[in-house]
CSV table of C-alpha atoms in Angstrom, one decimal:
chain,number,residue,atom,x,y,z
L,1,UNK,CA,1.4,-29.7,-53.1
L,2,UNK,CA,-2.0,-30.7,-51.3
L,3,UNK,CA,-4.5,-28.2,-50.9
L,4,UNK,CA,-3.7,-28.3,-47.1
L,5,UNK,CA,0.0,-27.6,-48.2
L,6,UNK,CA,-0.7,-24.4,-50.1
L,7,UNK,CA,-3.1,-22.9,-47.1
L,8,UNK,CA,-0.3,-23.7,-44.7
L,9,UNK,CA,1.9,-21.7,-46.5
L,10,UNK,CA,-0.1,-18.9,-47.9
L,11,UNK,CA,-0.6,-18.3,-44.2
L,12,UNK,CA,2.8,-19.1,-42.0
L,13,UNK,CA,6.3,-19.5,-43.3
L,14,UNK,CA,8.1,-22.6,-41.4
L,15,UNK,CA,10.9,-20.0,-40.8
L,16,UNK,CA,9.0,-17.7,-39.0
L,17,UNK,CA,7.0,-19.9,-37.5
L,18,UNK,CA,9.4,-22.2,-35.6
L,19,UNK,CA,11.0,-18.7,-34.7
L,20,UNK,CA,7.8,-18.1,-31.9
L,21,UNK,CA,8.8,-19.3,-28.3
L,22,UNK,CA,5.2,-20.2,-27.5
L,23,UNK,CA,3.3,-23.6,-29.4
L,24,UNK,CA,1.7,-22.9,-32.5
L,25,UNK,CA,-0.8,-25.1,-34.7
L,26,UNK,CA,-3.1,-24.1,-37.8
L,27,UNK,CA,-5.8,-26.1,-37.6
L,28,UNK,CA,-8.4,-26.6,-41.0
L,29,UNK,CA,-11.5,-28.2,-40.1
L,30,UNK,CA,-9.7,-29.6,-36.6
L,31,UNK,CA,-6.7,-30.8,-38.4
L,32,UNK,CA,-3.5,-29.6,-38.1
L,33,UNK,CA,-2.0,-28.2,-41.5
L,34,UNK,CA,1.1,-27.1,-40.0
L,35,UNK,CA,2.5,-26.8,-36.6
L,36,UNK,CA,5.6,-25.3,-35.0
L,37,UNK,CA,8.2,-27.3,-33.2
L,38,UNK,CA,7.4,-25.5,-30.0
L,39,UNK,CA,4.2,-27.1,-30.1
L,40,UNK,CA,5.7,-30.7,-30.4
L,41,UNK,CA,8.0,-29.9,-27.3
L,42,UNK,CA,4.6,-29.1,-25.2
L,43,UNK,CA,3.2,-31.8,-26.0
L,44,UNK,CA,6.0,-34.5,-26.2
L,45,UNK,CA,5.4,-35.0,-29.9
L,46,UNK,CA,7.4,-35.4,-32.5
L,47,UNK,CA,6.5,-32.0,-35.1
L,48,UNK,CA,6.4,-34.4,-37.9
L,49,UNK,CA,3.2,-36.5,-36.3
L,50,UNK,CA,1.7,-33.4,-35.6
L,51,UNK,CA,0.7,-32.5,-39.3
L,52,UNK,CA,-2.9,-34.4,-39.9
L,53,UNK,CA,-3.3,-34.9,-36.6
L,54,UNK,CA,-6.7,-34.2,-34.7
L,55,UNK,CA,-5.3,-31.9,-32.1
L,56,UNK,CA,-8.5,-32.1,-30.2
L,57,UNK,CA,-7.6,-35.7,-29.5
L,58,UNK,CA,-4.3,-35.7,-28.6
L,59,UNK,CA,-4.7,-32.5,-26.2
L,60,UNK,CA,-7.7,-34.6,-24.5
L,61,UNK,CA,-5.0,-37.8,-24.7
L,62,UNK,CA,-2.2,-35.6,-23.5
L,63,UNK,CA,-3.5,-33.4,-21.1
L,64,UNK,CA,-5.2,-34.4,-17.1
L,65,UNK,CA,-7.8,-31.5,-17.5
L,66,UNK,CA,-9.4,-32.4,-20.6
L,67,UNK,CA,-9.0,-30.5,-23.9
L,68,UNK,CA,-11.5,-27.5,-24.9
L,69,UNK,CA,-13.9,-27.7,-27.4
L,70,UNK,CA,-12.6,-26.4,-30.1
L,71,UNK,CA,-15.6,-26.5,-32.4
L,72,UNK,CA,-17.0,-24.3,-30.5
L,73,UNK,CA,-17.8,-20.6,-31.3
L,74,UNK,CA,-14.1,-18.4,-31.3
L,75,UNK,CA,-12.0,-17.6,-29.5
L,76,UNK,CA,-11.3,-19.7,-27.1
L,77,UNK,CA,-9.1,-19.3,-24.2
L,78,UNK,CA,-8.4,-22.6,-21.5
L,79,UNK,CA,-5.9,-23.5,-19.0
L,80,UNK,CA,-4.6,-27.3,-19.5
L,81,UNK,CA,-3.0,-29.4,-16.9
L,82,UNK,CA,-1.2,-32.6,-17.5
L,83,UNK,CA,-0.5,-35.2,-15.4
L,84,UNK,CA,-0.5,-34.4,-11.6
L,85,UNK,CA,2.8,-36.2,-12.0
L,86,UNK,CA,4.4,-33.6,-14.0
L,87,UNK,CA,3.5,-30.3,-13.1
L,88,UNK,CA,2.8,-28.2,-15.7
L,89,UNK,CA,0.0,-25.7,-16.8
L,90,UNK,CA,-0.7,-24.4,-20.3
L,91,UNK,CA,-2.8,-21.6,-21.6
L,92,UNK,CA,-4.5,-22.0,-24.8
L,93,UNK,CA,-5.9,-19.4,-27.0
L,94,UNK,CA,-8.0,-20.7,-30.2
L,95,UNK,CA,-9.4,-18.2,-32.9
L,96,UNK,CA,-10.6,-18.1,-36.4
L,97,UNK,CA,-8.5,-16.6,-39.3
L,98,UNK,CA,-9.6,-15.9,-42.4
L,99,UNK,CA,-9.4,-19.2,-45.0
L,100,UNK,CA,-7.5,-18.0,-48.3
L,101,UNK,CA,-8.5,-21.8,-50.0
L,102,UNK,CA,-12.0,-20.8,-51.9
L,103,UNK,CA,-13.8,-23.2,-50.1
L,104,UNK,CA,-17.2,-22.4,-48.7
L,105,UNK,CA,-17.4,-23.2,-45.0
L,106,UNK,CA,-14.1,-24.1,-44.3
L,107,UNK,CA,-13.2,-23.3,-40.6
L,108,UNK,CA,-9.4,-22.4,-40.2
L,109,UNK,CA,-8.1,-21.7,-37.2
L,110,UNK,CA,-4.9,-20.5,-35.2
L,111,UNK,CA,-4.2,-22.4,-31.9
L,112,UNK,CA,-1.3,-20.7,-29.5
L,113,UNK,CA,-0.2,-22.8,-26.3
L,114,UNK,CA,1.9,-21.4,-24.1
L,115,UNK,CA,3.8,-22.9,-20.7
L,116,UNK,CA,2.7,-20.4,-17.9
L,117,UNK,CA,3.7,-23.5,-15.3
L,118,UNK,CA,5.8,-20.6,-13.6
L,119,UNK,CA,3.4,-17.7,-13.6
L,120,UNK,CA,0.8,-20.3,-12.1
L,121,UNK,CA,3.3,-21.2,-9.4
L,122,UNK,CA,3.8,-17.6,-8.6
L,123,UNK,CA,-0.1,-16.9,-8.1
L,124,UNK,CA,-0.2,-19.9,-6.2
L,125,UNK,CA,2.8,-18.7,-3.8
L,126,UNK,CA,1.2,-15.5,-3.6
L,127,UNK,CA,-1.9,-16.9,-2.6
L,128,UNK,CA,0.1,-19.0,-0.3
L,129,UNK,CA,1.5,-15.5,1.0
L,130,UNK,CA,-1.4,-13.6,1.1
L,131,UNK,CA,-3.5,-16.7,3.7
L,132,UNK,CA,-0.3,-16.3,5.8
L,133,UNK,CA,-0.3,-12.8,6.4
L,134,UNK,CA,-3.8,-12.9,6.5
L,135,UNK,CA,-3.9,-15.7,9.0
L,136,UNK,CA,-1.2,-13.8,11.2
L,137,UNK,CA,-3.1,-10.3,10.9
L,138,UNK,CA,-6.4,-11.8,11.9
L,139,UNK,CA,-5.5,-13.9,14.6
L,140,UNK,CA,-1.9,-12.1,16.0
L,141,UNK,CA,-2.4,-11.4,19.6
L,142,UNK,CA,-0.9,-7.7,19.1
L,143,UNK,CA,-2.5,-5.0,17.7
L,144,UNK,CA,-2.1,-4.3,13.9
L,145,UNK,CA,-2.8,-0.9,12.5
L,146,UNK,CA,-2.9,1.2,9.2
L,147,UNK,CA,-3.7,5.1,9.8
L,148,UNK,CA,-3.6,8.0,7.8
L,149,UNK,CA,-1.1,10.8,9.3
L,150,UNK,CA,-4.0,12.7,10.3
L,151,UNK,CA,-5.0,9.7,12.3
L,152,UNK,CA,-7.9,8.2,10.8
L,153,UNK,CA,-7.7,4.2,10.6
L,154,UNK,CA,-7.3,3.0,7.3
L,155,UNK,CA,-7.1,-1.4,8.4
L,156,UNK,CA,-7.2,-2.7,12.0
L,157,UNK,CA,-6.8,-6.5,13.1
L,158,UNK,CA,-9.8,-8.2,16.0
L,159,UNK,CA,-6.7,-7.7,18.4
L,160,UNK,CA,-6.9,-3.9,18.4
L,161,UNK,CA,-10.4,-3.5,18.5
L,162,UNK,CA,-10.8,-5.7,21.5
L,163,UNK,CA,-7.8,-3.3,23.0
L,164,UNK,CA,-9.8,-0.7,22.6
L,165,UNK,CA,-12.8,-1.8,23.7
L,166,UNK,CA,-14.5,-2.4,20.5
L,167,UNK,CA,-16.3,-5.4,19.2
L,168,UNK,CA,-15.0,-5.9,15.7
L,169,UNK,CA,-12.7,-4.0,13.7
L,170,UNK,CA,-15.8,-2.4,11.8
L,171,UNK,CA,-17.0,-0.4,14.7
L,172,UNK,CA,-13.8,0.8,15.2
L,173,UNK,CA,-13.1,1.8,11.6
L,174,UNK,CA,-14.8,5.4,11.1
L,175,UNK,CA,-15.7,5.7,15.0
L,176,UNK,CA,-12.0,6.0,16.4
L,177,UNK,CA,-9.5,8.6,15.4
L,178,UNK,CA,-5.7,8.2,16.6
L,179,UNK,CA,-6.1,11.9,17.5
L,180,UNK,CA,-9.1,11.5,19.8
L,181,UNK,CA,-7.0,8.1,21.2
L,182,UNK,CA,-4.4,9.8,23.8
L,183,UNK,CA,-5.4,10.7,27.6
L,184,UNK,CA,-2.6,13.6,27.4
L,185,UNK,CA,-3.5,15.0,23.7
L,186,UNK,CA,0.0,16.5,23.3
L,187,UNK,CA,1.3,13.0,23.0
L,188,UNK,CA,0.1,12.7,19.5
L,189,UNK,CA,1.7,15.5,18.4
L,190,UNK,CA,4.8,14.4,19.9
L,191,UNK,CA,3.9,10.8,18.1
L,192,UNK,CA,3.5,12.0,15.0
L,193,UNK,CA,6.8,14.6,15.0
L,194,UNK,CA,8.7,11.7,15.8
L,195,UNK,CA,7.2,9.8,12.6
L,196,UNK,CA,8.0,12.9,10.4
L,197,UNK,CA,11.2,13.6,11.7
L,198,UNK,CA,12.2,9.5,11.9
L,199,UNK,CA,10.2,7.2,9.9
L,200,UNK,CA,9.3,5.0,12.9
L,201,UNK,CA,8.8,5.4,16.9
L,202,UNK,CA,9.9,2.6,18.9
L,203,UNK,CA,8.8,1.0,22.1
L,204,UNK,CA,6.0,4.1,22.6
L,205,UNK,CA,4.4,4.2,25.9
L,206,UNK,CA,1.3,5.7,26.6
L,207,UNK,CA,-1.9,6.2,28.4
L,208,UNK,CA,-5.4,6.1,25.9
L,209,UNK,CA,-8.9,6.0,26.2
L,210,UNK,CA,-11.1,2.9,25.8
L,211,UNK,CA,-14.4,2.8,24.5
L,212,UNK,CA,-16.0,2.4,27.7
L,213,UNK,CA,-14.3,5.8,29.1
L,214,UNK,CA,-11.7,3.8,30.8
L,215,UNK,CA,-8.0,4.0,30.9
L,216,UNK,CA,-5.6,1.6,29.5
L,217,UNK,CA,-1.5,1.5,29.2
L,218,UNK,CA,-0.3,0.6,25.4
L,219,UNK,CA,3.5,0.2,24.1
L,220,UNK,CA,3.2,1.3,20.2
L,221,UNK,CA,6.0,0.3,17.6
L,222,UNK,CA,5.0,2.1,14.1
L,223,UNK,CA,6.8,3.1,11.0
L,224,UNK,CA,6.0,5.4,7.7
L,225,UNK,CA,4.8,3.8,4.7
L,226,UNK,CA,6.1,6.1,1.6
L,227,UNK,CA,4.9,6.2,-2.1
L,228,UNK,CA,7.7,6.7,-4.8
L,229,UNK,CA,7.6,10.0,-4.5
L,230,UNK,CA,9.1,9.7,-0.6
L,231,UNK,CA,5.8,11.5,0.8
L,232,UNK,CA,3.9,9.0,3.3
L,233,UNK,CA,1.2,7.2,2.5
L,234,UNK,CA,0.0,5.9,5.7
L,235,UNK,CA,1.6,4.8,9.2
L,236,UNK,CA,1.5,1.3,10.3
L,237,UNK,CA,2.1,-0.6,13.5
L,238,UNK,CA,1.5,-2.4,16.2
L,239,UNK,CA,0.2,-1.9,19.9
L,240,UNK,CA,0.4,-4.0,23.5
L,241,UNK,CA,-1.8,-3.9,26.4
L,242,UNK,CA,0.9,-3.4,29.0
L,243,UNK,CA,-1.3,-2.2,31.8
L,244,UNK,CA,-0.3,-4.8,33.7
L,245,UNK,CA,3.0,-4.5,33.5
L,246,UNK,CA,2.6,-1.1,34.4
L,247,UNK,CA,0.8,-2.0,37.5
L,248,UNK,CA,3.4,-4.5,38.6
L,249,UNK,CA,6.2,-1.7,37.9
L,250,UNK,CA,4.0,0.1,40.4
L,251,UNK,CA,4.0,-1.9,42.8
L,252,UNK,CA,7.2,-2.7,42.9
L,253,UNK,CA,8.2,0.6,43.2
L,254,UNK,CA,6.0,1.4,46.0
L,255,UNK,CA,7.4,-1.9,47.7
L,256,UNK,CA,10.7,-0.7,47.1
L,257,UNK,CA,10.0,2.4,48.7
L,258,UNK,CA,8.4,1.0,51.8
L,259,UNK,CA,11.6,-1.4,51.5
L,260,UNK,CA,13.6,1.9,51.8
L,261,UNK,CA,11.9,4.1,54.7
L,262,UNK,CA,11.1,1.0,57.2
L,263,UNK,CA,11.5,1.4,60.7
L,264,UNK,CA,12.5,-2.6,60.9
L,265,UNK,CA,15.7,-3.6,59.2
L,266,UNK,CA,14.6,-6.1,56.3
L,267,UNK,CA,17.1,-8.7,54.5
L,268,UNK,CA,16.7,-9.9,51.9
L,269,UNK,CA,18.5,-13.8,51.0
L,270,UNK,CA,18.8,-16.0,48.2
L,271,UNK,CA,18.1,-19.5,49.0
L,272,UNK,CA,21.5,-20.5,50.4
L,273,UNK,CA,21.4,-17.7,52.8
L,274,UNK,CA,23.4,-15.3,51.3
L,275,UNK,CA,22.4,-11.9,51.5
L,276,UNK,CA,21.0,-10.1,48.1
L,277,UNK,CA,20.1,-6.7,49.7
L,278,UNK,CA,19.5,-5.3,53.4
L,279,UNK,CA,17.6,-1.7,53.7
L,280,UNK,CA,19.2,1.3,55.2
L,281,UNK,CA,17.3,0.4,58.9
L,282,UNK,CA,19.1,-3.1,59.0
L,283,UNK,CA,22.4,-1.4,58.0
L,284,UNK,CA,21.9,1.2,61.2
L,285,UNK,CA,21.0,-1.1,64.2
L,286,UNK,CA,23.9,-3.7,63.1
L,287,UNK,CA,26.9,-0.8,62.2
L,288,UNK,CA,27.2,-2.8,58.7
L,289,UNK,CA,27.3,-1.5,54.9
L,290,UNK,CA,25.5,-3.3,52.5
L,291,UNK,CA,28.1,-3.9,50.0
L,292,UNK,CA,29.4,-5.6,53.4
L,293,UNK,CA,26.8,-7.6,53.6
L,294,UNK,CA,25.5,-8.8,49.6
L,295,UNK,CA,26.6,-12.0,48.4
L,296,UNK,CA,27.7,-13.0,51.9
L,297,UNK,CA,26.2,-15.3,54.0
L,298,UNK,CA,24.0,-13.7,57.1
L,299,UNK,CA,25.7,-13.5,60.4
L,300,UNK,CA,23.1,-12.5,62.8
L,301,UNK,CA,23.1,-13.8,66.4
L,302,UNK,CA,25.9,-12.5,68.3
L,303,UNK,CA,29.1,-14.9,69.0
L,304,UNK,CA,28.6,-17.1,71.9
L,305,UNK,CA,25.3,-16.2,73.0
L,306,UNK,CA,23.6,-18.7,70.3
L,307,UNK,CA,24.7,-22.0,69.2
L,308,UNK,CA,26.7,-21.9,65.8
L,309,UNK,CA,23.7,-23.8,63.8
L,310,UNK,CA,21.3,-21.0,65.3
L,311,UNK,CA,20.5,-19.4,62.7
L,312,UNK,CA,20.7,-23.1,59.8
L,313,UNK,CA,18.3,-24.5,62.0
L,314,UNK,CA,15.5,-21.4,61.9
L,315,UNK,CA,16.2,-21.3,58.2
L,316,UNK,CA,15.4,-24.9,57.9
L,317,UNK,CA,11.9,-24.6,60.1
L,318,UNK,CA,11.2,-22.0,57.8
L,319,UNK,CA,11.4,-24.0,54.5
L,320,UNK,CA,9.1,-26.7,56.2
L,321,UNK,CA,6.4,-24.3,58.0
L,322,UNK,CA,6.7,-21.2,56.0
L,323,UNK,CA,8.0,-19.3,58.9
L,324,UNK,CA,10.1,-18.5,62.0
L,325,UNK,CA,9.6,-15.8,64.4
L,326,UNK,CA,11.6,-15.4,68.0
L,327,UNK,CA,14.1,-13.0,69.8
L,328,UNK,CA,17.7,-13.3,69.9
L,329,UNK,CA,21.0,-11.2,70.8
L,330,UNK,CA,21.7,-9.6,67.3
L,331,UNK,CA,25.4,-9.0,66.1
L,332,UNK,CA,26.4,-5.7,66.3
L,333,UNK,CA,30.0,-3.8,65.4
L,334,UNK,CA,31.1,-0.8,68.0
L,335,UNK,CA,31.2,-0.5,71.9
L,336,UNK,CA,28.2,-2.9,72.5
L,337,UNK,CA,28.2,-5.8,70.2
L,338,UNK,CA,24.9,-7.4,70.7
L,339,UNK,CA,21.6,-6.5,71.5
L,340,UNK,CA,18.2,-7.8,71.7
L,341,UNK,CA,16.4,-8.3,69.1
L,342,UNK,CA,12.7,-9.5,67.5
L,343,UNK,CA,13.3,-12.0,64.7
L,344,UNK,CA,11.4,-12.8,61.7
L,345,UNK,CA,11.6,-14.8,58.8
L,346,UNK,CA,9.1,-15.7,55.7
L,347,UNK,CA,10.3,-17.8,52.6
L,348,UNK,CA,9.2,-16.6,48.9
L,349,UNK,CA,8.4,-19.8,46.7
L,350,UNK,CA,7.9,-19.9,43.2
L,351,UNK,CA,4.7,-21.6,41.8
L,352,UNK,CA,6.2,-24.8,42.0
L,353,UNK,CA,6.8,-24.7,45.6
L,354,UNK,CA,10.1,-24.3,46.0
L,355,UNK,CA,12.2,-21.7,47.7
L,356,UNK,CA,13.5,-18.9,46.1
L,357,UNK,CA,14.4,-16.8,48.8
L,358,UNK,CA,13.7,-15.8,52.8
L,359,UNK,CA,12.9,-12.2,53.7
L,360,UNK,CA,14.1,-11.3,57.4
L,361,UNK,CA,12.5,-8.6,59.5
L,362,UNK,CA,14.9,-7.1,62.4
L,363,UNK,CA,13.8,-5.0,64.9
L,364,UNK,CA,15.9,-3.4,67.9
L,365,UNK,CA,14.1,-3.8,71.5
């Protein structure tokens, strides 16, 4: 047996060697003495070849990254990748062990390579992961939030601060508690009961405080973040601007209401001329109900006092000018079935022009 032979197996048994998942070489002055046939798999060689090789050569033949230097001072630890072609990654761990020969100077030492293609591909989807949620958090056009349940903010996105009237999340970090947040300060104890009691609040409307002293309308949708042992570690969430929304709610409220309590009877028709909704005024002066009236075309001059395209023919100068105005003799149900009346109409277009519907005004004179 060769000197080489009788180091190889003062140190490794083949038996237990070829019984190690991971590539294994003994190297004696950068040759390889004995090698496992894990490490011929690697490296697409046949065990057998292996023995007397140079393995510094073949791993700087075999692999796309280059090889390490493996004269150089131990251990030595390197990631090798092969051909873009065929992806794969190995790591490779190099270190002395003591020689058992006699020989002065003679460098031994134990290589390991191991396929961590799969663990590489896992950091590289979780990097992947972690640029998309970054990417969504710092550029979502919602607010994003971590507190603490006390309130104090723990992570906020460039979308929150500028809600809240702050420059960057920074300023607001430290500067703006949750509790200090609500115009109506019992709202935050209601907030946070809900979170105890529910894990999450949905679809929470409220009115806060901006930087700047001024008032703004926020929806909030937040959940409990709990540790293993179930207590909660934070609240997180998101929050809307919906002032608005609120305003136009408002508004159309308030235009409801004047819809409601005018002296005039109004009308209100889709574009074909059927009614969608007539006001309690409109419903007096003409003896009608409105679920009479809805989804029915208007009849509004009285019969035989107007020509039957009367009322087609003002509709039609109102989609070309915008609007009609005149008097007429009105239909009306009881003893007297007409009377005089001041007309007027107006068409609603959407932005593209066209019309969506005609508002009448009706009033008795």
């Amino acid at each position: 047996m060769t000197a080489h032979g009788h180091l190889a197996e003062r140190l490794f048994s083949d038996l237990f060697l070829n019984a190690i998942s991971d590539g294994v070489a003994v190297l004696r002055d950068g040759l390889v003495v004995q090698a496992n046939a894990a490490l011929g798999e690697l490296l697409q060689v046949p065990t057998e070849r292996l023995v007397g090789a140079d393995l510094l050569a073949m791993l700087t033949a075999c692999h796309h990254s280059g090889a390490p230097d493996l004269n150089a001072p131990m251990p030595v630890r390197a990631l090798l990748t092969v051909d873009p072609q065929v992806p794969k990654t190995l790591s490779l761990n190099a270190r002395f062990v003591r020689s058992t020969s006699g020989v002065e100077g003679e460098r031994v030492a134990l290589v390991t390579l191991r396929d961590i293609s799969h663990v590489a591909d896992m950091e590289r989807r979780l990097r992947e992961s972690e640029d998309q949620y970054r990417s969504i958090f710092e550029n979502a056009q919602e607010g994003i939030y971590q507190t603490t349940p006390e309130g104090r903010y723990i992570r906020v996105n460039p979308a929150l601060a500028r809600i809240y009237g702050f420059a960057t999340p920074e300023d607001l970090i430290g500067t703006l508690s949750a509790t200090r947040l609500y115009v109506d300060p019992a709202q935050r104890d209601d907030f946070k009961s809900l979170m105890d009691t529910h894990g999450a609040v949905r679809d929470w409307e409220a009115q806060i405080w901006r930087r700047d002293g001024s008032t703004i309308w926020i929806t909030e949708n937040a959940r409990c973040v709990r540790g293993p042992d179930g207590a909660i570690r934070y609240y997180e969430g998101t929050v809307e601007d919906v002032t608005d929304r609120k305003r136009a709610e408002e508004e159309i409220r308030l235009l409801a209401k004047v819809f409601e309590s005018s002296a005039e009877g109004i009308v209100l028709l889709d574009d074909q001329g059927r009614v969608r909704a007539a006001n309690p005024q409109f419903c007096a002066i003409t003896g009608t109900a409105e679920a009479e009236l809805r989804d029915e075309p208007l009849i509004l001059t009285a019969d035989g006092l107007h020509e039957s395209n009367f009322f087609a023919r003002a509709l039609a100068e109102v989609r070309d000018k915008g609007k009609w105005e005149g008097e007429i003799f009105a239909r009306r149900r009881g003893a007297e079935p007409s009377f005089p009346a001041e007309v007027s109409i107006a068409a609603v277009r959407d932005p593209e022009g066209a019309v969506t519907h005609y508002v009448v005004n009706v009033a008795d004179i």
